[in-house]
Tab-separated table of C-alpha atoms in Angstrom:
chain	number	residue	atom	x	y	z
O	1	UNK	CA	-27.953	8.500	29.566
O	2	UNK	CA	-30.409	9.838	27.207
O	3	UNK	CA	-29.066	13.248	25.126
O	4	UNK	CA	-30.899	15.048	22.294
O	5	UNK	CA	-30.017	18.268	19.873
O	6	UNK	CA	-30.167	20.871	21.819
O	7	UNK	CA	-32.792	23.885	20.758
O	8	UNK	CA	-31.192	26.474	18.641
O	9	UNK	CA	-31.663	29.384	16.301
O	10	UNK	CA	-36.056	30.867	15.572
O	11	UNK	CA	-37.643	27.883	16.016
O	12	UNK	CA	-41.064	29.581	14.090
O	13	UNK	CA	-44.457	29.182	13.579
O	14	UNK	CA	-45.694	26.646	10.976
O	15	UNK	CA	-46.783	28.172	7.851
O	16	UNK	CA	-50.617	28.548	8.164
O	17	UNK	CA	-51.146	29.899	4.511
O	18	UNK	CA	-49.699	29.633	0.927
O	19	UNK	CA	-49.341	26.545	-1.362
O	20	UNK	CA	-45.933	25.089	-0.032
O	21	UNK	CA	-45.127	23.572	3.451
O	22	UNK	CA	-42.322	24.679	5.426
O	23	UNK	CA	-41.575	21.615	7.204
O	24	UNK	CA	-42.491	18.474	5.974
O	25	UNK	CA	-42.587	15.189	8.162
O	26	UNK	CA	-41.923	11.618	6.642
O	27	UNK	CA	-42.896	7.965	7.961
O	28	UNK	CA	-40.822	6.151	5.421
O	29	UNK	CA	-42.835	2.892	5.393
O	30	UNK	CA	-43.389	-0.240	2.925
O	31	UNK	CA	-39.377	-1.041	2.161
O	32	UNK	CA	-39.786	-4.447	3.295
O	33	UNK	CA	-43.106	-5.081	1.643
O	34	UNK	CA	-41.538	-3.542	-1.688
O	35	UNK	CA	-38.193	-5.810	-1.598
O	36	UNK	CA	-40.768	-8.908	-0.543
O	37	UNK	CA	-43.089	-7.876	-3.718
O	38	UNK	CA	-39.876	-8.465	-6.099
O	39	UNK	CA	-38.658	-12.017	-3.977
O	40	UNK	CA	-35.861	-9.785	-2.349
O	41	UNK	CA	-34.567	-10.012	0.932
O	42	UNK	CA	-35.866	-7.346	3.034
O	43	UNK	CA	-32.320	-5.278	2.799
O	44	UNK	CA	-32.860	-4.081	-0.240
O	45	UNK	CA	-35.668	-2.899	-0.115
O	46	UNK	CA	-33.958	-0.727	2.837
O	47	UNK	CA	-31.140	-0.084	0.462
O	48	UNK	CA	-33.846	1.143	-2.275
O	49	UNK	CA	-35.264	3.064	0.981
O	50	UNK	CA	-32.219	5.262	0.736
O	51	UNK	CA	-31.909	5.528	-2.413
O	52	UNK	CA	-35.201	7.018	-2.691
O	53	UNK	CA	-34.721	9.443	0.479
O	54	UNK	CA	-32.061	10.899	-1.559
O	55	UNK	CA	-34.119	12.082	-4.344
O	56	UNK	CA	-36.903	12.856	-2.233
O	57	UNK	CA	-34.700	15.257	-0.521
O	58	UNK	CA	-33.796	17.578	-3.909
O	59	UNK	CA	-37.426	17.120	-4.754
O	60	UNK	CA	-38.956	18.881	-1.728
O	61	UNK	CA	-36.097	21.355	-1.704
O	62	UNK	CA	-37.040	22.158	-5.140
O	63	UNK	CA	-40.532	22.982	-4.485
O	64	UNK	CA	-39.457	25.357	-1.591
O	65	UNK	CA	-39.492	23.182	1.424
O	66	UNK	CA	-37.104	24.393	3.974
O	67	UNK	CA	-37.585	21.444	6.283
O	68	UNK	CA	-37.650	17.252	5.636
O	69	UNK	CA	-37.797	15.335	9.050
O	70	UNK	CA	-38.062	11.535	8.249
O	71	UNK	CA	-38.130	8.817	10.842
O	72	UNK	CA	-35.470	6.376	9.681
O	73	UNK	CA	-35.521	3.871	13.056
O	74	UNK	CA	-37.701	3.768	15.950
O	75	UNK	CA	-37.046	3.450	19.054
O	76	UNK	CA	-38.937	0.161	18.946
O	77	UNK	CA	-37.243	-0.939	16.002
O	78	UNK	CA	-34.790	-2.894	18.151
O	79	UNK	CA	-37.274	-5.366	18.497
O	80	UNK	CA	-36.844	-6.720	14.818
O	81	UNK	CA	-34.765	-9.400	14.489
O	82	UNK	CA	-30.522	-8.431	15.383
O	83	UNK	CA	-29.987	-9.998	11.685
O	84	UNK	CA	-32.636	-6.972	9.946
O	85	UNK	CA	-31.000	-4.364	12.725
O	86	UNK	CA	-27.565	-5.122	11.975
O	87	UNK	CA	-27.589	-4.929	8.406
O	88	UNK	CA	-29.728	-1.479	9.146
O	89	UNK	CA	-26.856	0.012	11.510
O	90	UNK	CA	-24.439	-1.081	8.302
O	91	UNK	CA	-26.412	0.240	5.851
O	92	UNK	CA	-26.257	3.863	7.595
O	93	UNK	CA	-22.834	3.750	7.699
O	94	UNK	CA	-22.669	2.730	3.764
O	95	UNK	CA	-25.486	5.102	3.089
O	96	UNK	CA	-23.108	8.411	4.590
O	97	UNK	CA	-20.423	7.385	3.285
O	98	UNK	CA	-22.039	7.307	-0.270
O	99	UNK	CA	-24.084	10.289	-0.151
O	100	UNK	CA	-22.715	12.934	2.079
O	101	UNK	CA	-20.844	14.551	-0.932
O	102	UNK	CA	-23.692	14.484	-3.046
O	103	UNK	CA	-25.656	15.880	-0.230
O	104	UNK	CA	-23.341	18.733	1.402
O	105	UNK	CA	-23.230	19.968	-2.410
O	106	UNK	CA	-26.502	19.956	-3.116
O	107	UNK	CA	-26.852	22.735	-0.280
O	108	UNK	CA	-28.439	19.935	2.580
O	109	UNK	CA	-27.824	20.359	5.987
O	110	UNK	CA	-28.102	17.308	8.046
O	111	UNK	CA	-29.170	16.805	11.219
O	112	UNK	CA	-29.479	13.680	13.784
O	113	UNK	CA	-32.105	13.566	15.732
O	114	UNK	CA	-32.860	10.848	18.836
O	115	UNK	CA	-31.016	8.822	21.572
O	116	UNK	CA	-27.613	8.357	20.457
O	117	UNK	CA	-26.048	6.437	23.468
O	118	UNK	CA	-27.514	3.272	22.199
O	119	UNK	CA	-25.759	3.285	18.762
O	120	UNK	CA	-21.615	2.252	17.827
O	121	UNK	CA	-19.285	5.016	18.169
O	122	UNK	CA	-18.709	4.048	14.734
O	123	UNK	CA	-22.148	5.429	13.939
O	124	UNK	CA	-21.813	8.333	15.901
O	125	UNK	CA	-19.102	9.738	14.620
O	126	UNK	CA	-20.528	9.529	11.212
O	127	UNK	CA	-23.282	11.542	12.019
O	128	UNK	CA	-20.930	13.936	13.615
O	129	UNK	CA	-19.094	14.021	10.241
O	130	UNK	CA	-22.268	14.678	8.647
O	131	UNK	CA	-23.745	17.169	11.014
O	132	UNK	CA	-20.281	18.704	11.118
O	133	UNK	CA	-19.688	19.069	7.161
O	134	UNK	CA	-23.123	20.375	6.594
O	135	UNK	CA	-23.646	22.484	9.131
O	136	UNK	CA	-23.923	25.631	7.038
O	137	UNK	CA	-25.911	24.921	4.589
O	138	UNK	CA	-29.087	26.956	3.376
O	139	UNK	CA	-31.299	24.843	0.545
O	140	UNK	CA	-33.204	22.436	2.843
O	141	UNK	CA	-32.314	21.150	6.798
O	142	UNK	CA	-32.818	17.663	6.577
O	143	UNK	CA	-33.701	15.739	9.785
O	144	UNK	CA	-33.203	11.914	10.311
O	145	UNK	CA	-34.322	10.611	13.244
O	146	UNK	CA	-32.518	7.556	14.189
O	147	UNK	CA	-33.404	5.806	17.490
O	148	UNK	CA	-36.399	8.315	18.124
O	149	UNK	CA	-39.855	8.180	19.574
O	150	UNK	CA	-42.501	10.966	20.201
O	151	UNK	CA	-42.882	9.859	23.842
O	152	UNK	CA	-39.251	9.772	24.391
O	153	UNK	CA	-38.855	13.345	23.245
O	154	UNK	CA	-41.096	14.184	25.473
O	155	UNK	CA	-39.675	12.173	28.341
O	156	UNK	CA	-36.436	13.565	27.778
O	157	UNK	CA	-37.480	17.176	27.670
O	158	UNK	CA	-39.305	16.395	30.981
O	159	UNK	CA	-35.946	14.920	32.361
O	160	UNK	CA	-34.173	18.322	31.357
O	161	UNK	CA	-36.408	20.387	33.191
O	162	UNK	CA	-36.225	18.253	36.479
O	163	UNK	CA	-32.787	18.721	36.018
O	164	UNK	CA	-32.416	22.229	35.859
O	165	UNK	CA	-34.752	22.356	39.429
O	166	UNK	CA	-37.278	24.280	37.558
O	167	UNK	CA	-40.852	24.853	38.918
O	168	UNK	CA	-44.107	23.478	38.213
O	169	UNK	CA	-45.764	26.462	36.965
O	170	UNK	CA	-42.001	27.542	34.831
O	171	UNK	CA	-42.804	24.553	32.707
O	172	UNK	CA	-45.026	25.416	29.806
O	173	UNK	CA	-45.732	24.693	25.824
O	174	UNK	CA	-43.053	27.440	24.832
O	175	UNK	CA	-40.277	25.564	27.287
O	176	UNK	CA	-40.923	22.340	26.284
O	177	UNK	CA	-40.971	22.696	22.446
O	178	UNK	CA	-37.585	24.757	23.028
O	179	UNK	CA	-36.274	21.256	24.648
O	180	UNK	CA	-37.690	18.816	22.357
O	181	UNK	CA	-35.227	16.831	19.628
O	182	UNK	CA	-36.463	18.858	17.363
O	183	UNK	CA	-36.771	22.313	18.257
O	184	UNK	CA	-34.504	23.611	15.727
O	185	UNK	CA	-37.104	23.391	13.606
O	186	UNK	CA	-40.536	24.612	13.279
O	187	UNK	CA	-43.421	22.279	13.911
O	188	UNK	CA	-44.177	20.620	10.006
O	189	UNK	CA	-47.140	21.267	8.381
O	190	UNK	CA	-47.364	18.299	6.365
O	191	UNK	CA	-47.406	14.865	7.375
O	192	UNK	CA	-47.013	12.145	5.148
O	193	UNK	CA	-46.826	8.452	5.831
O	194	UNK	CA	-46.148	5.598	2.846
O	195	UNK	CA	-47.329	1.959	2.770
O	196	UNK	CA	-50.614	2.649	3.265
O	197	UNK	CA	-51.220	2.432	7.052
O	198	UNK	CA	-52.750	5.162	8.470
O	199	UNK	CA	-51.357	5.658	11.932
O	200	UNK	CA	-48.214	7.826	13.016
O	201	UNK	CA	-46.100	5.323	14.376
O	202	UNK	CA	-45.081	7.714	17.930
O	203	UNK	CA	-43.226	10.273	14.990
O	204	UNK	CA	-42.994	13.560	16.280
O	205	UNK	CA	-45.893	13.285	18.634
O	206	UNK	CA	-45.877	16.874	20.197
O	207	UNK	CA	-44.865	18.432	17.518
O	208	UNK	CA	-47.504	17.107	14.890
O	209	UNK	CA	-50.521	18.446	16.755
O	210	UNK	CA	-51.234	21.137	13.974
O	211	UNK	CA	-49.995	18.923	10.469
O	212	UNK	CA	-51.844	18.195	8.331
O	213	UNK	CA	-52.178	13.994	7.779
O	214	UNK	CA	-51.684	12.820	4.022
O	215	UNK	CA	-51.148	8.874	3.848
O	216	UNK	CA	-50.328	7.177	0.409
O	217	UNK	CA	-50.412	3.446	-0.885
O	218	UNK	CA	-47.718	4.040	-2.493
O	219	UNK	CA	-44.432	2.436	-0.696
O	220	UNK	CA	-41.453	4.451	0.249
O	221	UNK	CA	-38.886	3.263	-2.266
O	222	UNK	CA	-41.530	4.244	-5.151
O	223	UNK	CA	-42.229	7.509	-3.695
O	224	UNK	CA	-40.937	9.962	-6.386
O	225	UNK	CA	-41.873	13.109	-7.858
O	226	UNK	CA	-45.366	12.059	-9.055
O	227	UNK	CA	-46.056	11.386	-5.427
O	228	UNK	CA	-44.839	14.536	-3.814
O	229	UNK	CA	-46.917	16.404	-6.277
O	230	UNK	CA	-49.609	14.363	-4.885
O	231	UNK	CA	-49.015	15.432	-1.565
O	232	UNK	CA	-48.117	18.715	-1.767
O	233	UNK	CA	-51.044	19.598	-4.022
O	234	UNK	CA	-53.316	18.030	-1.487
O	235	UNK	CA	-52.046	20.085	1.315
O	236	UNK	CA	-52.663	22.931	-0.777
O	237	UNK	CA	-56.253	22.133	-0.343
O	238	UNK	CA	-56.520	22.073	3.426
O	239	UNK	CA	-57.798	24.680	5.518
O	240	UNK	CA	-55.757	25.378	8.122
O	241	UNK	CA	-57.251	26.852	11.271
O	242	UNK	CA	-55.130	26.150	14.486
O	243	UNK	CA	-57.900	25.530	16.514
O	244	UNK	CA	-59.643	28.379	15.360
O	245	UNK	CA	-63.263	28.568	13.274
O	246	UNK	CA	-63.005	30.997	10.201
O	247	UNK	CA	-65.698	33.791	10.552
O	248	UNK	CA	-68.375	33.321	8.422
O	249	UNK	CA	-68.729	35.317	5.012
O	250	UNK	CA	-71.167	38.257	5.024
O	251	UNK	CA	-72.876	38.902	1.850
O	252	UNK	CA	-73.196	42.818	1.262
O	253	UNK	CA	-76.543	44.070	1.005
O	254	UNK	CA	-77.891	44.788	-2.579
């Protein structure tokens, strides 16, 4: 059986004007590629993955994000060979125990996000531990997803409302988002994807249908301050319209 967050609190609007993002959406890419580039297994550069999420985390929270969702491991990330998945599953494990202190005190507030059935109980009750210890924390609500895809939010959102015997026309865009993995959050404005491919990977499919789209060469383990700057100073630039055309400007009569 399938289970996801369930919806709670204002899930919001996303923010259609000012200079900073309220939610921002990572795919994490190019660890492997980085850890090949310096003759490393591929672990480390996983391990250096982390590492750098960390940081990343106190970065956007210092420039007045309120939201970082990253997508840590895919639903079709099983498919990678059980050595590379193995050492992944231990390196979560590693990765909470090393950093939950640091982050609970640095005012982040962690939350899981995906199909947990398939993981250890191990793992689970780590994240519970996380979740748990976290859990009322203000400075930036970080979300990892963790056995997540787009279409299986969707999916299981679908199941929910089958479940609950509602009718066709009681199923619309406001009860679906309020179902979805993610709906504690508002949809992010920015979305940024490292390693240089230019696709989104089934991340936060419904969700994403407003963000803006920033990709970077630059892999994930590099992806510091310099970067985010980058990014963020490029969204700043967008013009946001939802859909909508601006009205034209009318010059006043001399």
């Amino acid at each position: 059986m399938t289970s996801a967050l369930a919806p709670e609190g204002d899930k919001g609007e996303p923010r259609s004007q000012g200079l900073v993002p309220r939610h921002v959406a990572v795919v994490m890419d190019g660890n492997g590629r980085w850890a090949r580039a310096r003759y490393m297994p591929r672990f480390f550069g996983h391990k250096a993955g982390v590492d750098a999420l960390v940081r990343a985390v106190n970065l956007f929270a210092d420039r007045g994000v309120e939201y970082l969702s990253v997508f840590a491991f895919s639903s079709e990330n099983w498919k990678r060979p059980s050595e590379e998945v193995s050492g992944l599953m231990s390196l979560v494990l590693v990765a909470v125990s090393k950093y939950l202190g640091k982050l609970a005190k640095d005012g982040v507030r962690i939350r899981i996000v995906g199909d947990r059935s398939a993981v250890s109980d191990k793992l689970r009750e780590a994240w519970e531990q996380a979740e748990a210890l976290t859990r009322e924390n203000t400075r930036i609500t970080l979300a990892v997803a963790f056995n997540y895809g787009g279409r299986w939010d969707m999916v299981q959102a679908a199941r929910r409302a089958v479940a609950e015997g509602l009718a066709p026309e009681q199923i619309d865009e406001t009860w679906l988002s309020r179902h979805m993995a993610l709906a504690f959050a508002p949809d992010p404005d920015l979305f940024i994807r490292t390693g240089g491919e230019m696709r989104i990977s089934n991340f936060m499919l419904w969700q994403s249908a407003y963000a803006e789209f920033y990709f970077t060469d630059c892999l994930w383990p590099d992806f510091g301050a310099e970067e985010i700057d980058r990014a963020l100073a490029a969204f700043a630039q967008r013009d946001r319209r939802f859909g909508m055309i601006r009205p034209p400007v009318v010059q006043a009569a001399e």
